[in-house]
Every structure is written in C-alpha cells, then in structure tokens.
Short mmCIF file of C-alpha atoms in Angstrom, two decimals:
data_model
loop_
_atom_site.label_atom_id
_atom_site.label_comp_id
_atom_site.label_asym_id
_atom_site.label_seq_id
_atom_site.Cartn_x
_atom_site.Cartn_y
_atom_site.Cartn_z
CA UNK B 1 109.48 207.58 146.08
CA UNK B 2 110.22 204.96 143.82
CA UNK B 3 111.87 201.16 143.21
CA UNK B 4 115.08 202.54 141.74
CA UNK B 5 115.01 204.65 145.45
CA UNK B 6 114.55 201.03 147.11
CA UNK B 7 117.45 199.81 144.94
CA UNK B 8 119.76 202.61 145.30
CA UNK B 9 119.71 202.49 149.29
CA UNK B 10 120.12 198.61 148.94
CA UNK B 11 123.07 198.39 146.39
CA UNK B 12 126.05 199.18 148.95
CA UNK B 13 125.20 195.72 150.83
CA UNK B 14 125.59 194.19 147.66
CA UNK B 15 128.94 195.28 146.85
CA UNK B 16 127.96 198.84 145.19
CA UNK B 17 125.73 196.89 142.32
CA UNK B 18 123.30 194.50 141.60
CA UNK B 19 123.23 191.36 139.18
CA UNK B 20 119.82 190.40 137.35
CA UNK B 21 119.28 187.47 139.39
CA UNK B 22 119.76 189.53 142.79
CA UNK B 23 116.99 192.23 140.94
CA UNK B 24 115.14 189.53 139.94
CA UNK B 25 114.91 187.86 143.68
CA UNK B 26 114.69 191.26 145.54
CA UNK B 27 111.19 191.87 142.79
CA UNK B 28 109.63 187.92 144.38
CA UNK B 29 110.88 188.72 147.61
CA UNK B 30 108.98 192.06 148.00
CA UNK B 31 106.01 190.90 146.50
CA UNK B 32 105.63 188.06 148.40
CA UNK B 33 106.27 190.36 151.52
CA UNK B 34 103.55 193.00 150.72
CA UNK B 35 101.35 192.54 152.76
CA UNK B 36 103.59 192.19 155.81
CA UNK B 37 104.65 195.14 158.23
CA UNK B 38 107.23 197.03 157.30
CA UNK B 39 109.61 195.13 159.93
CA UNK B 40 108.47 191.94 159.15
CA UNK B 41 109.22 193.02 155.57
CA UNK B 42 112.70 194.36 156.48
CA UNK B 43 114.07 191.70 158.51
CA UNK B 44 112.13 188.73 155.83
CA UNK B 45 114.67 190.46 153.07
CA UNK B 46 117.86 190.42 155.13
CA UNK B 47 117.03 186.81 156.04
CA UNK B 48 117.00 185.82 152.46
CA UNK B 49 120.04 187.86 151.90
CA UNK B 50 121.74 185.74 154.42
CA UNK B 51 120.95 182.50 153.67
CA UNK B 52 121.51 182.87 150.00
CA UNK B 53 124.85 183.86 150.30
CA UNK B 54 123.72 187.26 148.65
CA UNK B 55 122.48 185.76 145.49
CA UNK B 56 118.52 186.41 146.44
CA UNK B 57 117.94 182.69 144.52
CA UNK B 58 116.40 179.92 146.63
CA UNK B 59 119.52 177.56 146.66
CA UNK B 60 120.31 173.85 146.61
CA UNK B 61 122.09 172.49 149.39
CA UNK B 62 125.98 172.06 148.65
CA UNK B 63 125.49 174.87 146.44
CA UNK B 64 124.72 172.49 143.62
CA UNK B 65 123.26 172.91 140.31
CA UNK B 66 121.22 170.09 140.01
CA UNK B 67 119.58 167.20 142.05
CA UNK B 68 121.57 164.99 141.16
CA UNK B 69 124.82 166.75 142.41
CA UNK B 70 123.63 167.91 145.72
CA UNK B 71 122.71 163.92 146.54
CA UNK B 72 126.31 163.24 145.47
CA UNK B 73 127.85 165.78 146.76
CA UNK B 74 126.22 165.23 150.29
CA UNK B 75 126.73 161.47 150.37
CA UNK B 76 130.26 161.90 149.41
CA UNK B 77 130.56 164.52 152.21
CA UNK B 78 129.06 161.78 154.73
CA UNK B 79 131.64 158.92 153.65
CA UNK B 80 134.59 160.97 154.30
CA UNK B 81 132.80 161.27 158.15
CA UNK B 82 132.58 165.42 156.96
CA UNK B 83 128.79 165.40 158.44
CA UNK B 84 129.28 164.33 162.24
CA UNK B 85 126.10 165.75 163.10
CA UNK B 86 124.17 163.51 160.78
CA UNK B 87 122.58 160.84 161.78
CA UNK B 88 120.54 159.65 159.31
CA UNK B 89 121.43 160.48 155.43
CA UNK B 90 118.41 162.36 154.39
CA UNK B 91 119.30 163.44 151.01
CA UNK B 92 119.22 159.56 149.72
CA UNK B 93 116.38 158.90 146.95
CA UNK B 94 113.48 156.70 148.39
CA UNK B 95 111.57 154.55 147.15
CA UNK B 96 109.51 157.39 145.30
CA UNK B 97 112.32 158.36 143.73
CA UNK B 98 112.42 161.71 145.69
CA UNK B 99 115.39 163.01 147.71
CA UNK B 100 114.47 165.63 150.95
CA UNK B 101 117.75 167.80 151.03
CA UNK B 102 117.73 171.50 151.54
CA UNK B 103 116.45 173.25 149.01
CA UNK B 104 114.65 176.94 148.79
CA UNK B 105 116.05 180.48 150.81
CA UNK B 106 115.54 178.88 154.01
CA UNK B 107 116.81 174.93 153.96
CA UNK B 108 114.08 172.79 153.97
CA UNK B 109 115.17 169.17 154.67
CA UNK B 110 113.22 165.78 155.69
CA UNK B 111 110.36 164.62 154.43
CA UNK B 112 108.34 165.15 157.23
CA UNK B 113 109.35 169.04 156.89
CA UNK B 114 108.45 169.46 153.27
CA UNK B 115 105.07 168.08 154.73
CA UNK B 116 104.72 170.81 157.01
CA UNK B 117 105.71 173.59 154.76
CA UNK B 118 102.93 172.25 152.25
CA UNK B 119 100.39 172.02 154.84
CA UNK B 120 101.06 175.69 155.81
CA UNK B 121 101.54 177.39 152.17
CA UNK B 122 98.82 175.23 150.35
CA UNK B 123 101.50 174.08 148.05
CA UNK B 124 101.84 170.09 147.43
CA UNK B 125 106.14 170.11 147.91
CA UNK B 126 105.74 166.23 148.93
CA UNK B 127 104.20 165.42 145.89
CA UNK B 128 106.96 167.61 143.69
CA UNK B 129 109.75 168.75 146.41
CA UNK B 130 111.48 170.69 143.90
CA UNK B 131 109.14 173.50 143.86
CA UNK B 132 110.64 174.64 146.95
CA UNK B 133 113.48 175.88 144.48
CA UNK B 134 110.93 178.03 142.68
CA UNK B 135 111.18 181.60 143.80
CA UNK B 136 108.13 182.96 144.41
CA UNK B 137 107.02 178.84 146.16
CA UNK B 138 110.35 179.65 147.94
CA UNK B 139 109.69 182.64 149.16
CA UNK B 140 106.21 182.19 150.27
CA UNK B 141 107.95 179.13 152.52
CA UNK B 142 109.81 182.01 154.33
CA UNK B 143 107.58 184.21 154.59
CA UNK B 144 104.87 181.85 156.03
CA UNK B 145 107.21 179.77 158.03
CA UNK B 146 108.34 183.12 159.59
CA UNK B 147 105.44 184.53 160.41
CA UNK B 148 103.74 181.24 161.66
CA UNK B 149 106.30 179.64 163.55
CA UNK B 150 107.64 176.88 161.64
CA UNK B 151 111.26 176.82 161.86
CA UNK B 152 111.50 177.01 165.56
CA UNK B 153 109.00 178.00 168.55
CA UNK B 154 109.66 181.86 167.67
CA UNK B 155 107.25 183.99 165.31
CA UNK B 156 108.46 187.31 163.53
CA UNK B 157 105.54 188.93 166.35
CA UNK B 158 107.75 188.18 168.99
CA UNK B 159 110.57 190.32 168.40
CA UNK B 160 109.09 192.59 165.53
CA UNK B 161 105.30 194.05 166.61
CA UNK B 162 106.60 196.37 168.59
CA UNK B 163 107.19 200.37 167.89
CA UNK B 164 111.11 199.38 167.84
CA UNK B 165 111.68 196.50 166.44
CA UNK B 166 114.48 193.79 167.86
CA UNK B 167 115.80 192.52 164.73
CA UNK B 168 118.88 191.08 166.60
CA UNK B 169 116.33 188.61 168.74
CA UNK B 170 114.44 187.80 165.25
CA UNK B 171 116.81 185.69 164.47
CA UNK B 172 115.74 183.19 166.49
CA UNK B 173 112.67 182.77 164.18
CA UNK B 174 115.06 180.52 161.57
CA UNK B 175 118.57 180.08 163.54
CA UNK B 176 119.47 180.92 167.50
CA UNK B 177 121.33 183.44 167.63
CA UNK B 178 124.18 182.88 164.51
CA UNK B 179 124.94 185.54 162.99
CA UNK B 180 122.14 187.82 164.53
CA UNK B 181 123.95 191.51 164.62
CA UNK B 182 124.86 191.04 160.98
CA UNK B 183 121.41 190.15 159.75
CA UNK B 184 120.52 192.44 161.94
CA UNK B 185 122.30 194.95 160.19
CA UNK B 186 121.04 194.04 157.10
CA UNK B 187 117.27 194.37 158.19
CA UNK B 188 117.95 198.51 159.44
CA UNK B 189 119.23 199.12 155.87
CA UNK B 190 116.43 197.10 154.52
CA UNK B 191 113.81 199.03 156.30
CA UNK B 192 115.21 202.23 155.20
CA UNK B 193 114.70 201.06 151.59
CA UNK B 194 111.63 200.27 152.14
CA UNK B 195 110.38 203.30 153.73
CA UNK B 196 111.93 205.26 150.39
CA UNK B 197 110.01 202.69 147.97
CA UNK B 198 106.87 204.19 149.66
CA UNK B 199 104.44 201.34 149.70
CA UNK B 200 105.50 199.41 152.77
CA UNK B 201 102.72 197.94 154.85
CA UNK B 202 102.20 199.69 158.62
CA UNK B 203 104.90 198.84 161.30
CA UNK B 204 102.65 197.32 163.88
CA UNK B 205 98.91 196.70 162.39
CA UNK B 206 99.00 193.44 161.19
CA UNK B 207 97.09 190.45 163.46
CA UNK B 208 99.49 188.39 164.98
CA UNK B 209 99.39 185.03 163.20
CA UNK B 210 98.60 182.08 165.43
CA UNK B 211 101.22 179.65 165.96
CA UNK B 212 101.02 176.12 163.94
CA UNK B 213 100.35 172.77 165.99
CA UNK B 214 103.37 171.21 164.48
CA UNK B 215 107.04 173.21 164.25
CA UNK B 216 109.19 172.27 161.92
CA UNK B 217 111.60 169.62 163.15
CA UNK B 218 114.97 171.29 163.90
CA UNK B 219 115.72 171.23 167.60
CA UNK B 220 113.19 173.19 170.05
CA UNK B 221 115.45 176.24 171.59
CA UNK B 222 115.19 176.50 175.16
CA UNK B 223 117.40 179.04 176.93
CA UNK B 224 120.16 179.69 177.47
CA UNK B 225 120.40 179.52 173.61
CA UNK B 226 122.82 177.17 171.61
CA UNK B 227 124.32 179.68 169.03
CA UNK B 228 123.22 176.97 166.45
CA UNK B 229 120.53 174.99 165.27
CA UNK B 230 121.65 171.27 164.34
CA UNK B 231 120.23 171.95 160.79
CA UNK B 232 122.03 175.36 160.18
CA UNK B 233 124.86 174.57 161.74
CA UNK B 234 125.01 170.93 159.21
CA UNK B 235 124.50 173.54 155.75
CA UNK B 236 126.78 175.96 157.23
CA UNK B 237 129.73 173.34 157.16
CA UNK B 238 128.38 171.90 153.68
CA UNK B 239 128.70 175.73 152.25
CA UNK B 240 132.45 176.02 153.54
CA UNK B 241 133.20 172.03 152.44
CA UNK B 242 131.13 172.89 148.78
CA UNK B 243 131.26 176.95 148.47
CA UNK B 244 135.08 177.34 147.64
#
C-alpha cells in the first residue's frame, strides 16, 4: 500500500488527473486528518472537495484572488440587490481595517465566527483573519469545526461512529442536506483510497469529541430540514454570479 495507491483510486473524481495544487491540498488535508477515523477522514476529504470546487485550496469568497477583490466584488453584488438574503454587509472593512468574508475550505464569515474558530483551533484568526486562507490553518478549521460541532448542532459522531457509516446524513455537520448524495459519493471513493494508502486511523475508536458551548452562527437546523443553510445558500449564489 502506498500514496500513489491513494492517488490512483482518487484521480477519476478529479477528471482522470491531478494538478499540483489539488496534490498539494489532498498532502494538508490528510495530514491534518490523521488522526481521525477512517470515516471521519473520508467524508472530511470529500467535504473539502466540495466546497472548493475541486481545487483542494482554501478559497476566497467570490472566487477572488485577493482581499481586496472579494470586498468589491461582494459589495458590488449587494448594490445590484444580487444578495437578498443579506442583511447586513459583512465583508465591509471596520474600523481595524479587517474585512470578515468567507475565506478557508469551509466559509468562514462574521467576526464573531472567526472568534469561534480561533477559540476552538488555538489559532488567533481575529487578530490576522487571513490565516484562515492558509492550508494547513484552513484545514485544521474543518477538521475541528467538524468534529466539534461548530458549523451547526451536528458532529461528524453523529452520523459517522458507527460500523456503517451515513455519509449522506453527515452533511448536516456543514450544510442541511445540499448536495448530500454527491458528497456522499465522494466520501465511499474517499474511504476506499484510504483503506489502499494503508495508514488510516480505526473506523470507530476515536472518543467522541464533546460539543462546544457556542455553534457557529449560521441558522440552528431543526427538522424537517431546510435544504440550505442561509450562509451556504448566500456563497452558493456568489460562486454562480462570480465563478463563470
């Protein structure tokens, strides 16, 4: 067993080959996952898949390339009324000069988020929130967000500690049900890969994380289930307004 195994069996979801920055984000993505169960491990890499648009970077939201842009971008997008669901710009500098858009492979946005994710991952992203576009800072924000709780009431343990895991209801952990039998599909091809790199932690002996005080702010889901959450449903129409 071996990594070019791992990247053989994971190559066809990528279009038959890999680019150096989707290597180079697959390598922080399973070492920051290492110590997680295999299914945790599986479904953590098809989540990142997902939300980067297959590029495996932590991205800016509107796609952009710089800071700068994505503020533009997004404030032109909320002049031209293309952000209903907005109610308060976010993404405008305060008075710190800092600006709280989306940013990392799960969107982080709000001040009061960035907050959270630092005091879960030890790392200071209010006083520099651009380190949530570092990979491996990115990636440890989805990995502990997952496992802890932070994105919504739902923890990776309550769909994945089992001897089968439900990596359709996982999705719930960052968005509701969108897109869940796709990811889904992703994470069964993941875990395949993983079992041929050879080093994957056990399925089901890892202690349950407890869950944080304070969830991230995106709406609580009660059921039935909205197929969106407010936030992932906003970047979802900035990708299709910004991503052609």
């Amino acid at each position: 067993m071996s990594i070019s195994a791992f990247y053989d069996a994971v190559r066809p979801q990528f279009g038959g080959k890999l680019n150096q920055g989707q290597v180079d984000g697959l390598a922080v993505l399973l070492d920051a996952t290492a110590k997680q169960p295999l299914f945790y491990r599986a479904y953590l890499l098809a989540t990142a898949q997902w939300e980067t648009a297959h590029t495996m970077q932590p991205l800016r939201e509107t796609l952009a390339s710089t800071d700068a842009s994505a503020v533009a971008r997004l404030e032109n997008a909320w002049r031209k009324g293309q952000l209903k669901a907005v109610k308060t710009p976010y993404w405008r500098v305060d008075a710190d000069g800092k600006s709280w858009f989306g940013r990392g492979y799960v969107q982080l946005t709000h001040k009061t988020n960035y907050a959270k994710a630092s005091a879960l991952t030890g790392v200071d992203l209010v006083a520099d929130p651009s380190k949530a576009m570092v990979p491996a800072i990115a990636a440890k924000i989805l990995v502990d967000g997952s496992v802890n709780g932070m994105f919504t009431k739902y923890r990776l343990a309550d769909f994945l500690d089992g001897k089968t895991p439900d990596y359709v209801g996982a999705r719930r952990v960052i968005n509701g049900t969108n897109k869940a039998a796709e990811i889904a599909k992703l994470a069964r091809t993941y875990e395949a890969a993983l079992r041929k790199l050879g080093d994957a932690a056990p399925v089901i002996d890892a202690e349950p994380a407890p869950k944080p005080s304070l969830p991230i702010d995106t709406p609580a889901v009660t059921e039935p289930e909205a197929d969106t959450g407010l936030l992932s449903a906003i970047f979802r129409l900035i990708t299709r307004i910004f991503g052609k």
